XYZ file of C-alpha atoms in Angstrom:
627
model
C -9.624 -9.873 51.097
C -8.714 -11.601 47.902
C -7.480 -9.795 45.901
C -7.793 -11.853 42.153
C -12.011 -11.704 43.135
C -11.458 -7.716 43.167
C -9.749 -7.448 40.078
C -11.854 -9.623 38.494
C -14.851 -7.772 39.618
C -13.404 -4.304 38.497
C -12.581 -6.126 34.443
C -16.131 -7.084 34.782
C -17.445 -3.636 35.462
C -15.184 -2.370 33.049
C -16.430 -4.628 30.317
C -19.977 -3.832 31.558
C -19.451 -0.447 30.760
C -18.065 -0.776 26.886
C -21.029 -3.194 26.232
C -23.533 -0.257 27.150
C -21.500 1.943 25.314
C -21.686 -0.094 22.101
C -25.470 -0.128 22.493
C -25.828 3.830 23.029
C -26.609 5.892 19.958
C -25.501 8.875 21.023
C -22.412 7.906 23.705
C -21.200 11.131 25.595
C -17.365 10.765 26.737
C -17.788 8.960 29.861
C -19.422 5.950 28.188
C -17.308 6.537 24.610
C -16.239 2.687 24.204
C -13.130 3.698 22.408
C -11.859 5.584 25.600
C -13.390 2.680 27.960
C -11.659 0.632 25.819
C -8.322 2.442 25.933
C -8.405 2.716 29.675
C -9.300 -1.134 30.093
C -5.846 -1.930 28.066
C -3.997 0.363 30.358
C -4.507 -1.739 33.431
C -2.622 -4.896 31.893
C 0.067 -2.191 31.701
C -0.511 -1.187 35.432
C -1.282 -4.944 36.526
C 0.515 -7.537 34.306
C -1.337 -10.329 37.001
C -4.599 -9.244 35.245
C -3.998 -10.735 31.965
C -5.415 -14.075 32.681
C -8.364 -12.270 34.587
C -9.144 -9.651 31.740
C -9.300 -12.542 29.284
C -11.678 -15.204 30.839
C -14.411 -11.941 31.488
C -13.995 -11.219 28.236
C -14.567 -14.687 26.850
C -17.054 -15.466 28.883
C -19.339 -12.165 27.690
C -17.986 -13.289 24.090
C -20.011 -16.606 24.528
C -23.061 -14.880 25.854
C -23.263 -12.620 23.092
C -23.224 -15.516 20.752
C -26.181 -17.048 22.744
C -28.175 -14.175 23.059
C -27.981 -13.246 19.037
C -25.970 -10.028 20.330
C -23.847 -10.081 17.346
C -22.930 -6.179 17.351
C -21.118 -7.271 20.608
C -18.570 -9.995 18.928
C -16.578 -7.820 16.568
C -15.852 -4.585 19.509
C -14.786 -7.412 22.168
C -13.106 -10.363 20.143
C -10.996 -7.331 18.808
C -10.168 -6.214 22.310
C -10.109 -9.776 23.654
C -7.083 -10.695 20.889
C -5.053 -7.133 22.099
C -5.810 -8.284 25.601
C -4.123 -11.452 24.658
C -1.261 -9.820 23.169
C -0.472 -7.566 26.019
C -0.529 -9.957 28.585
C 1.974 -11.188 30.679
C 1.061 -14.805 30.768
C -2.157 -17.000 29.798
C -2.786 -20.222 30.782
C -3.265 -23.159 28.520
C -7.321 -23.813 29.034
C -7.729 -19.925 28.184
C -5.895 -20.074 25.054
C -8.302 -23.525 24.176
C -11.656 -21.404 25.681
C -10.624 -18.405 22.619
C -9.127 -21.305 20.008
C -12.768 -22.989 20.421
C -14.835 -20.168 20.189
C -13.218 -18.366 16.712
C -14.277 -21.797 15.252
C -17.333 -21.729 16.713
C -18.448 -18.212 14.710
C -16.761 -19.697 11.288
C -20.654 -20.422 10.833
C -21.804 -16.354 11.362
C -22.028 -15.002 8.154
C -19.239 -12.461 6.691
C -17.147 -10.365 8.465
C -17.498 -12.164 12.136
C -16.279 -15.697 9.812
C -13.589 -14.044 8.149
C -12.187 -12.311 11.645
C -12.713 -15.539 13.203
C -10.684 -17.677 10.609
C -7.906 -15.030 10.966
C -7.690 -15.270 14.881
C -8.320 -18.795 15.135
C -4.983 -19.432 13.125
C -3.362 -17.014 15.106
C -4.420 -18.488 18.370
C -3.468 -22.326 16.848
C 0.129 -20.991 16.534
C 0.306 -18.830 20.195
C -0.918 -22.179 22.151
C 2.105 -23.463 21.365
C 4.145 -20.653 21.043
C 3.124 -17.823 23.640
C 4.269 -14.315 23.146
C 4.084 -15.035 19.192
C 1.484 -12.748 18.077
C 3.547 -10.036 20.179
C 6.889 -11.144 18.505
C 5.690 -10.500 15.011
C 3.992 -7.017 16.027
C 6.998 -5.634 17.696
C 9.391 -6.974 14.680
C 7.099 -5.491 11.898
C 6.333 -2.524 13.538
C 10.008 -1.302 14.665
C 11.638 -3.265 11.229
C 13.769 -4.972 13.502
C 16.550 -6.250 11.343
C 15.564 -9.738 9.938
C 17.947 -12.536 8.286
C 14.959 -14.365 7.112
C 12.400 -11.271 5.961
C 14.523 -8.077 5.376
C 11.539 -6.375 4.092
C 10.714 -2.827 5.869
C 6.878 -1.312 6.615
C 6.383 2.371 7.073
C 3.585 4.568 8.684
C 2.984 7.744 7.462
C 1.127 10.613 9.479
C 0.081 13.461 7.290
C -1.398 16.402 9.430
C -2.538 19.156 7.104
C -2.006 22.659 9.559
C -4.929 24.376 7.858
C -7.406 21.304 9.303
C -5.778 20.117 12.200
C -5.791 22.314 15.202
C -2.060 23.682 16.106
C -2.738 21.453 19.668
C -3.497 18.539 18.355
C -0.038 18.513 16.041
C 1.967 19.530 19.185
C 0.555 17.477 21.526
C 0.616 14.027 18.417
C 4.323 14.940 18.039
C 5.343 15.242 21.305
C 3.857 11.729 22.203
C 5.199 10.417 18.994
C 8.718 11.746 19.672
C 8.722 10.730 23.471
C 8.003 6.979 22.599
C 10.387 6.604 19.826
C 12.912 8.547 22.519
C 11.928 5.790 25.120
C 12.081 2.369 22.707
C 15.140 2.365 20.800
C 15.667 -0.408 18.603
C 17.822 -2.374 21.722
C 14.702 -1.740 23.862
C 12.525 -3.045 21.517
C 14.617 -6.503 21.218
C 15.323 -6.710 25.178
C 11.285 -5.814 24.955
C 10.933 -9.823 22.540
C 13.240 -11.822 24.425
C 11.289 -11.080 27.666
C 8.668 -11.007 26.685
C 8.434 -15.019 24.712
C 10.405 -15.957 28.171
C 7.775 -14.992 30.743
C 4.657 -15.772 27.815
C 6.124 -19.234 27.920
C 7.115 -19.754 31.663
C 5.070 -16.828 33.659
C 6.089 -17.141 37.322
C 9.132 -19.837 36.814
C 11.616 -17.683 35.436
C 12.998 -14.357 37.111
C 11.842 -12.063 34.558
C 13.095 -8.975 36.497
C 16.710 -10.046 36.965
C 16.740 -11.096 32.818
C 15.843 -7.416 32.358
C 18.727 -6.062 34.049
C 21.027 -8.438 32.865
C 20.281 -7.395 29.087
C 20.389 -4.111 29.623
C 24.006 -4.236 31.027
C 25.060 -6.092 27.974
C 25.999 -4.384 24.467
C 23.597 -3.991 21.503
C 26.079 -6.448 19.703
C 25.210 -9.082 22.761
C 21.565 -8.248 22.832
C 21.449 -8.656 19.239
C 22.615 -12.397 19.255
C 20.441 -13.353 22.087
C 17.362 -11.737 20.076
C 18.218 -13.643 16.821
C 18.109 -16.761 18.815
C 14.817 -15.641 20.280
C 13.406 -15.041 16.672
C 14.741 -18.735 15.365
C 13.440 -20.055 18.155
C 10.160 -19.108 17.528
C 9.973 -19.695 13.733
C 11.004 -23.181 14.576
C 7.891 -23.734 16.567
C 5.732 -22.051 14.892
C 7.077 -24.312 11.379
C 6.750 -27.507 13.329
C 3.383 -28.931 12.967
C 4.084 -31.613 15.497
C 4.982 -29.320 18.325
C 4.233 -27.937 21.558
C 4.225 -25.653 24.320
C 6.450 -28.099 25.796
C 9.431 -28.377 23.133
C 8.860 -24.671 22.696
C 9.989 -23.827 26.595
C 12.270 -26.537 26.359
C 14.336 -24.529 23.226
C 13.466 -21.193 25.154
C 15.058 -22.382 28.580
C 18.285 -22.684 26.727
C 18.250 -18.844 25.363
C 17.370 -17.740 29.252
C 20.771 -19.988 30.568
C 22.639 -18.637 28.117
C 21.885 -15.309 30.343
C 21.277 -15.806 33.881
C 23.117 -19.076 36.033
C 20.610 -21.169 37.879
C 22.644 -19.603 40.972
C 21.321 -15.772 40.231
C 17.675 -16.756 40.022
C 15.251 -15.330 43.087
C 13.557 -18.155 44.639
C 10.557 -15.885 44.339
C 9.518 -14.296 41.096
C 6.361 -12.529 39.765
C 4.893 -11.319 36.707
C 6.742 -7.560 35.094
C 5.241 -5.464 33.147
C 6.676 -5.411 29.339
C 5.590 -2.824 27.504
C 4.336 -2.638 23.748
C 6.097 0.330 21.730
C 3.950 2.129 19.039
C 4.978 1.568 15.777
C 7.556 3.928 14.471
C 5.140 7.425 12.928
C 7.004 9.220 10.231
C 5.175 12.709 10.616
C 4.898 15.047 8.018
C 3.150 18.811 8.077
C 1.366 18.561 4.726
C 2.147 21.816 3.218
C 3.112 20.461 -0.143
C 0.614 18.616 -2.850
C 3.127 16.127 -4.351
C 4.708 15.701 -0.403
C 2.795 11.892 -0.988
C 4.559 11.252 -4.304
C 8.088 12.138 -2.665
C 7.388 10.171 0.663
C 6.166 7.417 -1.352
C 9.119 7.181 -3.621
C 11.585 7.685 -0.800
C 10.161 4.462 0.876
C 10.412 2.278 -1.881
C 14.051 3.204 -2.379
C 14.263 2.346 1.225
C 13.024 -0.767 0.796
C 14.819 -1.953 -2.044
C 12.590 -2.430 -4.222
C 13.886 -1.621 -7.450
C 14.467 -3.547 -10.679
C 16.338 -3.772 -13.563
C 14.631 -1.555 -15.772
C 14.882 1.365 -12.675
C 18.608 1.050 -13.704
C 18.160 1.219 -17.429
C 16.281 4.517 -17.143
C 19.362 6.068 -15.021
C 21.944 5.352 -17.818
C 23.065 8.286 -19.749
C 21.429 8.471 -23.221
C 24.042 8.564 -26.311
C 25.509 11.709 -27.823
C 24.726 12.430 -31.126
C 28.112 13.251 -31.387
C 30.754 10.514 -33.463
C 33.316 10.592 -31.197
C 31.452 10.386 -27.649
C 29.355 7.115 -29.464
C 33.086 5.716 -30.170
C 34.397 6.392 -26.794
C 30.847 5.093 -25.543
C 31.502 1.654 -27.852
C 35.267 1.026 -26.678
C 34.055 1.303 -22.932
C 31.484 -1.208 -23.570
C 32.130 -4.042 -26.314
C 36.196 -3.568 -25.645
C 36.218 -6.973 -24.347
C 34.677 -8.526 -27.558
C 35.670 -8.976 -31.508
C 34.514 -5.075 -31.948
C 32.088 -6.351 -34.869
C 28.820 -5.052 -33.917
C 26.746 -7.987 -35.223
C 28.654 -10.949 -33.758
C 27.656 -9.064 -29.863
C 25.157 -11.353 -28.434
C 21.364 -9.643 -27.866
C 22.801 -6.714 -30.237
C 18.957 -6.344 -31.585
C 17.659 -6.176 -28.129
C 20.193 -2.875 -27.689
C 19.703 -1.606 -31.103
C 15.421 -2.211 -30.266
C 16.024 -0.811 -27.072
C 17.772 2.766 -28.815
C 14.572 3.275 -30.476
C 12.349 2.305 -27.647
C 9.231 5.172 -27.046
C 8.080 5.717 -23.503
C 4.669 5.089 -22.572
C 2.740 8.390 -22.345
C -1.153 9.809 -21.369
C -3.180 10.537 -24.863
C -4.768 13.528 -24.476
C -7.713 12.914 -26.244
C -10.574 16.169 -26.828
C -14.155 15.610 -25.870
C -17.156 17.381 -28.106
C -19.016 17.741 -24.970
C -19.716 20.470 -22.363
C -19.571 18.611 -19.390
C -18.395 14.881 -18.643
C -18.281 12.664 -15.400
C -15.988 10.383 -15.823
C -15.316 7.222 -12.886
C -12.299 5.649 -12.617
C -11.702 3.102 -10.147
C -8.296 4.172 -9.158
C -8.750 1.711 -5.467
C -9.908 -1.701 -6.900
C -9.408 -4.827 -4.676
C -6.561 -6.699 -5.663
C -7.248 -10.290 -7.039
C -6.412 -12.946 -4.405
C -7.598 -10.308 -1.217
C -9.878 -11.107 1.686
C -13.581 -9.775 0.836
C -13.863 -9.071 4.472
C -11.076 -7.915 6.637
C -10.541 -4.643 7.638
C -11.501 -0.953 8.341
C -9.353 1.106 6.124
C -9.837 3.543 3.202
C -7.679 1.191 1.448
C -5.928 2.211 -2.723
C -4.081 -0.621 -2.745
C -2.433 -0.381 -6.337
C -3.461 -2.812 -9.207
C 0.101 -2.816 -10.832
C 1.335 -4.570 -7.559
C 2.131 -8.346 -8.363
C 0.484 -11.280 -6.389
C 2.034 -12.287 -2.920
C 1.198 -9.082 -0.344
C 3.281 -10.837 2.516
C 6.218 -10.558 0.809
C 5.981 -6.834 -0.087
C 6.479 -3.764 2.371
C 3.824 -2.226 3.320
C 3.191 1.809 3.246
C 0.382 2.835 6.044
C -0.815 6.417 5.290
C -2.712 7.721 7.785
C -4.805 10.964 7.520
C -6.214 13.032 10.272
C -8.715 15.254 9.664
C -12.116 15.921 7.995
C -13.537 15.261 4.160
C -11.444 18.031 3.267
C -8.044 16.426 4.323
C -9.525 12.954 2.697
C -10.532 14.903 -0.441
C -7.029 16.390 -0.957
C -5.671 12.627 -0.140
C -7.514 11.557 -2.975
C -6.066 13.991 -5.434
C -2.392 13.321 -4.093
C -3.117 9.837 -4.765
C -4.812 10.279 -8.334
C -1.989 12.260 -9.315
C 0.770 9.526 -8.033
C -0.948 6.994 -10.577
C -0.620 9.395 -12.769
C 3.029 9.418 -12.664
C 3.167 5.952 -12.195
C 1.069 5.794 -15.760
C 4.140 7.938 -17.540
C 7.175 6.464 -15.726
C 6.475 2.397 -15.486
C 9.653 2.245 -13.529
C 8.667 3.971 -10.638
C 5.447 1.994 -10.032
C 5.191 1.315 -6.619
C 6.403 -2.457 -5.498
C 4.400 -2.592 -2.200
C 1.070 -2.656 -0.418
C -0.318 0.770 0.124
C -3.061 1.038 2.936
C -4.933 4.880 3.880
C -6.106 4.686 7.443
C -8.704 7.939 8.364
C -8.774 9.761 12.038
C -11.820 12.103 12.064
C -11.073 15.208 13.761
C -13.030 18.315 13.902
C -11.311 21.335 13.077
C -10.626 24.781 14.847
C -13.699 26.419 12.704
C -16.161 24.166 13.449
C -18.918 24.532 16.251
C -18.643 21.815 18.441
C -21.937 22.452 20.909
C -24.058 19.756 22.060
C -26.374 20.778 19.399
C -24.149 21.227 16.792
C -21.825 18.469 17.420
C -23.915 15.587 15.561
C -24.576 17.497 12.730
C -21.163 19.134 12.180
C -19.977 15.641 12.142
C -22.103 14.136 9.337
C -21.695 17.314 7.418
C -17.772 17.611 7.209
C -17.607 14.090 8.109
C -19.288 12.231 5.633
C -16.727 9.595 4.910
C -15.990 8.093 8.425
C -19.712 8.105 8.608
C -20.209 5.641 5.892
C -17.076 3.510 7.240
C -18.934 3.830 10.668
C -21.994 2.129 8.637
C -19.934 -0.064 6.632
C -18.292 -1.480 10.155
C -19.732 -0.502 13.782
C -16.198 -1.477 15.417
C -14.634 1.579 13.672
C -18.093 3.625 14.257
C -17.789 2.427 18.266
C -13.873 2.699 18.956
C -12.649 5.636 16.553
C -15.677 7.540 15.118
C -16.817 8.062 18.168
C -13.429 9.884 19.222
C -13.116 12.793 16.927
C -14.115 15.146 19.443
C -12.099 13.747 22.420
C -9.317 13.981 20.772
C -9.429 17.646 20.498
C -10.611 18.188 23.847
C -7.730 15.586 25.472
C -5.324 18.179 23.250
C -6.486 21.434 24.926
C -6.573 20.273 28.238
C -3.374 21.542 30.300
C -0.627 18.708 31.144
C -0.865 17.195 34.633
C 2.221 17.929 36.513
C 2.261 15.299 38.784
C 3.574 12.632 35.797
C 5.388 12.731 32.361
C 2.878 13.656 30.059
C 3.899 11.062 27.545
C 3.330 7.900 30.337
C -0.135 7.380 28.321
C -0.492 9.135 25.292
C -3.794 8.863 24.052
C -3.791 9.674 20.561
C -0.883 7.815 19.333
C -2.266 4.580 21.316
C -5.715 5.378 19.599
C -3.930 5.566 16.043
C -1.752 1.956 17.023
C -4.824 0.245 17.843
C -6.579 1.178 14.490
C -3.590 0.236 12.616
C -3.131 -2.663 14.481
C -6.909 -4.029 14.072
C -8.506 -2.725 11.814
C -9.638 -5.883 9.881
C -12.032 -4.962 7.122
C -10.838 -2.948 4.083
C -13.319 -0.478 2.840
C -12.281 0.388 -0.909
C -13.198 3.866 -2.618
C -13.646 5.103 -5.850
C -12.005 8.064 -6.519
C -14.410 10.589 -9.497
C -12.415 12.767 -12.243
C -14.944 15.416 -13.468
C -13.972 17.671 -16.360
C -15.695 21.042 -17.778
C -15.183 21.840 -21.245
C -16.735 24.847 -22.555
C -18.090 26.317 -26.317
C -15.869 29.216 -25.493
C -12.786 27.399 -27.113
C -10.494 30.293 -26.122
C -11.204 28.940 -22.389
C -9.353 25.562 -20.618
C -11.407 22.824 -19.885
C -11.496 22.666 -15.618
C -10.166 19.302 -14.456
C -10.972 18.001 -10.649
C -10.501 14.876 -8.700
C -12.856 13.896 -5.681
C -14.023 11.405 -3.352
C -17.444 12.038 -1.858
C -18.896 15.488 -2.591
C -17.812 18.390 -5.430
C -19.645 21.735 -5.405
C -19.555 23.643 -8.765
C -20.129 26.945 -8.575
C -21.070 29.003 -12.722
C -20.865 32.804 -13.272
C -23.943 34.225 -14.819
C -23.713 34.874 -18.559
C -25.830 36.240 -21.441
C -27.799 34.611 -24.173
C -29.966 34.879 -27.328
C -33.265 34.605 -27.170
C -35.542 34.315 -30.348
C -38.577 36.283 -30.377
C -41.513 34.017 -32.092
C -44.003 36.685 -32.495
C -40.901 39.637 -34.446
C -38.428 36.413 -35.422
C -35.975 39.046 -34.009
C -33.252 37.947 -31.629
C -32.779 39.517 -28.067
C -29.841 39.294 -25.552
C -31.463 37.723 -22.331
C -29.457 37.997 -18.727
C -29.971 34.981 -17.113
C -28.862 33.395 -13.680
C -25.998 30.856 -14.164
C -25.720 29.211 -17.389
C -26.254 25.770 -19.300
C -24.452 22.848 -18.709
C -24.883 19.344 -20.389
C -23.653 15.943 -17.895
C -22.247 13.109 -19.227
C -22.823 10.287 -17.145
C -23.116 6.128 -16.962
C -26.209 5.017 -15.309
C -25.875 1.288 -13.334
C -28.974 -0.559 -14.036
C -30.450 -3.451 -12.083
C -29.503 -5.833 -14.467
C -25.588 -5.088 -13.692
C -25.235 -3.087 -17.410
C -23.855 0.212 -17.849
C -26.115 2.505 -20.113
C -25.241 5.957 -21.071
C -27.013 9.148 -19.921
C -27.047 12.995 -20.416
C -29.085 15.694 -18.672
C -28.880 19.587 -19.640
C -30.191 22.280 -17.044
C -29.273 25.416 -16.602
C -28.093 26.482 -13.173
C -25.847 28.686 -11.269
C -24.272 25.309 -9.145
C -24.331 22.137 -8.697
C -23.120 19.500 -6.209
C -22.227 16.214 -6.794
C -22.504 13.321 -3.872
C -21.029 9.815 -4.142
C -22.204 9.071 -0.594
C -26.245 9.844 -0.333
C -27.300 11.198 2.931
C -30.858 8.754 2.807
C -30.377 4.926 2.176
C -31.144 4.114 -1.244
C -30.406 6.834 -3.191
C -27.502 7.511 -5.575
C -25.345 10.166 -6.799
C -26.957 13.369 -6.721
C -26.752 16.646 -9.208
């Protein structure tokens, strides 16, 4: 029986499978494509022969959907094609062409399948002739490997707010989290990069297995050397324009003799299995409103990025008193003539003494209610139009060049509620950044959203849809804006809870395939096409001046609820005035109304209600924000 014609056969049914997933409205958990998709990865784990297989299905249903006009396939299986591609053990030459040729092909689809193609068909143009490089640079970024040439670090943080997320979804997220960083140390992860270009670059010439055990007798120190090697070797080929798969191996075979003697090698030799770690999850219970700010700040003194005016603020500002400003003077200028004018840049310091911090103007407003927008999550200048699926705030303060900055991943599980109280976290960190310029944030800050149902929430067959657009409103849009996130993680906010619950088989370690955190890797590690929000700043002031205006921050829907109060009604027939009890009371909206033409134009409306509810995302197509 052969053996390669039954594997191929069970990819294709696979495959088969996700594609009618990705067609089905409504897809129940058997044909979910994100789990179909999950458990189609897992076999290049279980099979590292199947890499080769798994991608020449998928290319060849890639090219039919082009045909056929079937462009809702392309995204969903060029994604999983590219991961497939990463994970393998080895691909052959005319495979790597077949994918190269077909990303340029779809450069003529219009926007996002262009822009994702672009982006992949450079990446492919570099892995022909250097294999294992799109693996390389994931496992490097992810783990912040220590790097001569990029030193920079990148952090993903998991917020899990207790009070959404159900107590078994935090256990059983941390326990997966903590058993893979417990299984890849940093050594792992390196042994993980030098087998992995090796075998990418040589497949079944090179005894993968006994490399393994050779580098994992030897010291971190050892290991270390050999993966630096690794790491120039690859930057080398992927800086030479001129070169190939050939030179590459060439400069690679030296690295491998370094290790193993031609007399150790097995005369027979097959493909291992090399696994790809998660990126490193920094968890955090969110029990605190400004825990964002701290984490935040905490990462960018990790990374270094500080300046020169971070350590002007930390000097000690002069006493007032004579003889500390002397003592203050002979430590300083001790070195020069002691005349204070003849110092060079002495204006700059005296300037500098009299220098005001930038602060917020509180400024009153004569009216009873206002709506004011500010786009606190405007796309940079210079950034893709189309790449990604990400509630993305990337700050405006942050200078040009995003490849050479860290990069902060925040990722929030959870309903609106948990992305509504993200959004005031994050309007109060510009906040801070507004009244302390030193401490604005030197790096690329990305918001990645889970949707989870909560404990309170009824999840029945016939209350499962609507529960979900109700409390779920934002991954809803996202699931509009792009159908891959809709298809691979929209569609898992119930299985996640119900993969939670169930009881731990005891027949395997429970973190051998931990679902959730490979769900959350994936989306980090593909989601293309940034989605960018506008987060809304209402505030209330009243005619009662002896009561404080009522400031809130949100992102898709704010429900106002008024007390009932009295008023004075006049009488036209006696001209005499009369106390009236009335439901609610009267409010007057402030408000800029978009027109056609692109110009802002203000508005005002005055009712008299007991609530209101305001909704950036409308629940029919057309229709705008809603009072």
């Amino acid at each position: 029986m052969d053996l390669s014609a039954t594997e191929a056969d069970l990819v294709y049914q696979k495959i088969q499978a996700i594609l009618r997933g990705l067609d089905d409205q409504n897809p129940t958990q058997h044909s979910d494509p994100g789990m179909l998709r999950w458990t189609l990865h897992k076999s290049l784990d279980r099979n590292p022969n199947s890499g080769n297989i798994m991608v020449d299905v998928l290319i060849k249903e890639l090219e039919k959907a082009e045909l056929e006009d079937n462009l809702h396939y392309i995204i969903p299986l060029l994604h999983t094609l590219m991961y497939a591609i990463t994970k393998a053990a080895y691909i052959s030459d005319e495979l790597y062409e077949q994918v190269y040729v077909f990303c340029k092909k779809i450069l003529t689809l219009p926007k996002p399948y262009c822009t994702i193609g672009l982006d992949y068909a450079q990446r492919l143009r570099t892995e022909k002739k250097v294999p294992g490089f799109s693996y390389q640079k994931m496992v490097v970024l992810e783990q912040n490997l220590k790097r001569d040439v990029n030193p920079h670090q990148d952090k993903v943080l998991l917020f899990l707010d207790p009070a959404l997320v159900s107590e078994a979804v935090c256990n059983t997220l941390l326990r997966e989290i903590q058993g893979s960083q417990t299984s890849h140390s940093s050594v792992s992860c390196m042994i993980y990069v030098i087998t992995n270009c090796i075998q990418a670059a040589y497949g079944k010439d090179t005894d993968i297995a006994l490399l393994q055990q050779v580098l994992k007798d030897k010291s971190p120190e050892e290991v270390e050397l050999l993966f630096q090697d690794v790491l120039s070797v690859v930057e080398r080929g992927e800086q030479d324009s001129a070169g190939s798969r050939q030179r590459h191996s060439e400069r690679l075979r030296e690295v491998y003799k370094k290790v193993i003697s031609s007399q150790e090698e097995s005369t027979i030799s097959k493909l291992q299995r090399i696994l790809l770690p998660s990126p490193k999850f920094s968890v955090h219970l969110w029990t605190d409103d400004d825990q964002l700010w701290k984490e935040l700040m905490l990462f960018m003194r990790e990374a270094g990025t500080t300046d020169a005016e971070t350590e002007y603020v930390k000097e000690p500002e002069l006493n007032l008193d004579s003889e500390a400003n002397e003592q203050h003077r002979i430590s300083v200028w001790s070195n020069d003539s002691g005349i204070e004018k003849d110092l060079p840049g002495a204006e700059e310091k005296e300037s500098a003494k009299l220098y005001r911090k930038p602060c917020i103007k509180k400024k009153g407003a004569d009216v009873d209610s206002v709506v004011l927008l500010q786009n606190l999550t405007k796309a940079p200048k210079g950034s893709r139009a189309a790449t990604l699926q990400r509630l993305s705030g990337q700050s405006t303060e942050v200078p040009a060049g995003p490849d050479r900055l860290p990069t902060a991943r925040v990722v929030i599980l959870g309903d609106d509620r948990a992305l509504g109280r993200l959004a005031k976290a994050y309007y109060s960190f510009r906040k801070r950044e507004a009244r302390r310029p030193h401490r604005t944030l030197k790096a690329n800050l990305q918001f990645y959203c889970i949707p989870i149902l909560g404990e309170g929430v009824d999840t029945s067959a016939d209350m499962e849809s609507s529960a979900m657009s109700d409390i779920c409103e934002i991954s809803t849009y996202l699931g509009q804006v792009d159908p891959w996130y809709d298809k691979n993680i929209n569609t898992l906010y119930d299985t996640i809870t119900k993969l939670a619950l169930m009881p731990p088989c005891p027949s395997r370690d429970s973190t051998s395939d931990p679902f959730i955190l490979d769900v959350a890797s994936y989306y980090l590690r593909f989601g293309l096409q940034p989605v960018f929000f506008q987060i809304y700043s209402v505030k209330i002031h009243f005619r009662d001046l002896t009561l404080e205006p009522v400031e809130d921050v949100f992102l898709s829907e704010l429900k106002i609820d008024l007390q009932d109060c009295t008023f004075t009604k006049l009488n036209t027939l006696t001209r005499k005035k009369t106390v009236v009890d009335s439901r609610g009371a009267g409010i007057q909206v402030h408000y800029q109304k978009a027109l056609a033409s692109h110009r802002e134009r203000e508005e005002s409306l005055v009712v008299r209600t007991s609530g209101a509810v305001i909704k950036t995302i409308s629940n029919n197509e057309g229709d705008g924000e809603k009072c």
